[in-house]
């Protein structure tokens, strides 16, 4: 599980402080590599926060686009509408609601104000809520 971005400055400073103190005091530094890798993992996770953008197409379809696709086809993905009903899982989708699906976006036949996307792999979980006000005039794509 990734840490909230608000915790990263404190974790980063703590890890750096420990590494510097170990170097200064001449302590065993064989684990430094693991600490640096963990620090880089935390920073990469914060920098790559998943976001979602919603636009209406001229044909009246709605594209819910992720800021980045899953980095590997091994990720399990899921799109849900407000009532927790799954409308797409991995590469399969509900043809009554979904026009098409890729690893970076889903095209819906109607506007849904609160679409939930999740991806999981090897115990790692990430999610984003795609929120849009369907009663306001949409932004054309």
XYZ file of C-alpha atoms in Angstrom:
141
model
C 0.000 0.000 0.000
C 1.328 3.428 -0.814
C 1.611 6.150 1.810
C -0.382 9.360 1.590
C 1.724 12.179 0.063
C 1.410 14.167 3.315
C 3.504 11.503 5.109
C 6.314 11.429 2.554
C 8.335 14.478 3.706
C 8.591 13.090 7.248
C 9.486 9.585 6.025
C 12.009 10.959 3.559
C 13.711 13.078 6.226
C 13.764 10.181 8.672
C 15.364 7.792 6.182
C 17.931 10.395 5.102
C 18.742 11.220 8.732
C 19.332 7.553 9.547
C 21.563 7.086 6.492
C 23.622 10.180 7.285
C 24.005 9.221 10.955
C 25.146 5.728 9.992
C 27.798 7.154 7.669
C 29.037 9.657 10.251
C 29.257 7.092 13.048
C 30.919 4.446 10.874
C 28.114 1.937 11.366
C 27.450 -0.990 9.050
C 25.930 0.436 5.868
C 25.108 -2.848 4.120
C 21.375 -2.103 4.381
C 21.684 1.382 2.886
C 20.783 0.126 -0.552
C 17.460 -1.256 0.695
C 16.672 2.013 2.480
C 17.446 4.048 -0.629
C 15.280 1.737 -2.764
C 12.422 2.097 -0.283
C 12.803 5.884 -0.334
C 12.755 5.938 -4.129
C 9.667 3.697 -4.135
C 7.857 6.106 -1.797
C 8.804 9.135 -3.868
C 7.838 7.464 -7.146
C 4.441 6.518 -5.731
C 3.746 10.083 -4.649
C 4.878 11.570 -7.939
C 2.691 9.187 -9.909
C -0.639 9.865 -8.206
C -3.424 8.503 -10.356
C -5.983 11.039 -11.591
C -8.983 10.925 -13.892
C -10.373 13.367 -16.450
C -13.909 13.225 -17.861
C -14.976 14.726 -21.208
C -18.060 14.456 -23.370
C -17.450 13.615 -27.015
C -19.366 15.286 -29.873
C -21.299 12.020 -30.350
C -22.617 12.219 -26.761
C -20.341 9.526 -25.322
C -18.310 10.188 -22.167
C -14.599 9.395 -21.861
C -13.189 8.757 -18.390
C -9.428 8.939 -18.975
C -6.770 7.895 -16.452
C -3.620 9.989 -16.106
C -1.566 6.840 -16.695
C -2.351 3.294 -17.750
C -1.314 0.343 -15.576
C 2.401 -0.301 -16.045
C 1.857 -4.003 -16.718
C -0.926 -6.230 -18.084
C -0.666 -8.180 -14.793
C -2.631 -5.452 -12.983
C -6.236 -6.425 -12.249
C -8.479 -3.457 -13.050
C -12.070 -2.627 -12.206
C -14.513 0.209 -12.991
C -17.607 0.646 -10.769
C -20.554 3.028 -10.855
C -22.076 4.714 -7.774
C -23.913 1.667 -6.401
C -20.718 -0.442 -6.490
C -21.912 -2.266 -9.599
C -18.969 -3.441 -11.663
C -19.283 -2.239 -15.251
C -15.822 -3.356 -16.410
C -13.224 -5.765 -15.070
C -9.914 -6.159 -16.846
C -10.832 -6.397 -20.562
C -14.510 -7.371 -20.194
C -17.318 -4.835 -19.820
C -21.087 -4.341 -19.674
C -22.090 -3.562 -23.265
C -25.310 -1.840 -22.121
C -23.322 0.891 -20.350
C -19.845 0.815 -21.905
C -19.038 1.693 -25.506
C -15.378 0.679 -25.321
C -12.512 0.067 -22.920
C -8.721 0.334 -23.062
C -6.060 0.179 -20.358
C -6.154 4.005 -20.049
C -9.801 4.950 -20.516
C -13.400 3.792 -20.538
C -16.041 5.255 -22.853
C -19.544 5.274 -21.404
C -22.844 5.738 -23.201
C -24.159 7.975 -20.391
C -22.654 10.361 -17.860
C -22.013 8.910 -14.397
C -21.116 11.420 -11.694
C -18.969 9.136 -9.563
C -17.054 6.400 -11.363
C -14.585 4.394 -9.247
C -11.463 2.805 -10.779
C -9.183 0.372 -8.958
C -6.098 -1.590 -9.904
C -4.447 -4.332 -7.846
C -1.408 -6.541 -8.240
C 0.646 -8.559 -5.765
C -0.932 -6.845 -2.768
C -0.480 -3.335 -4.193
C -3.657 -1.291 -4.562
C -4.385 2.033 -6.250
C -7.653 3.809 -6.945
C -9.165 6.993 -8.270
C -12.660 8.441 -8.300
C -13.707 10.064 -11.568
C -16.106 12.785 -10.510
C -18.122 15.019 -12.796
C -21.326 17.019 -12.446
C -23.580 15.530 -15.113
C -26.168 18.307 -14.764
C -23.725 21.046 -15.835
C -22.887 21.602 -19.505
C -19.956 19.237 -20.132
C -16.585 20.127 -21.537
C -16.321 18.934 -25.118
C -13.396 16.626 -25.852
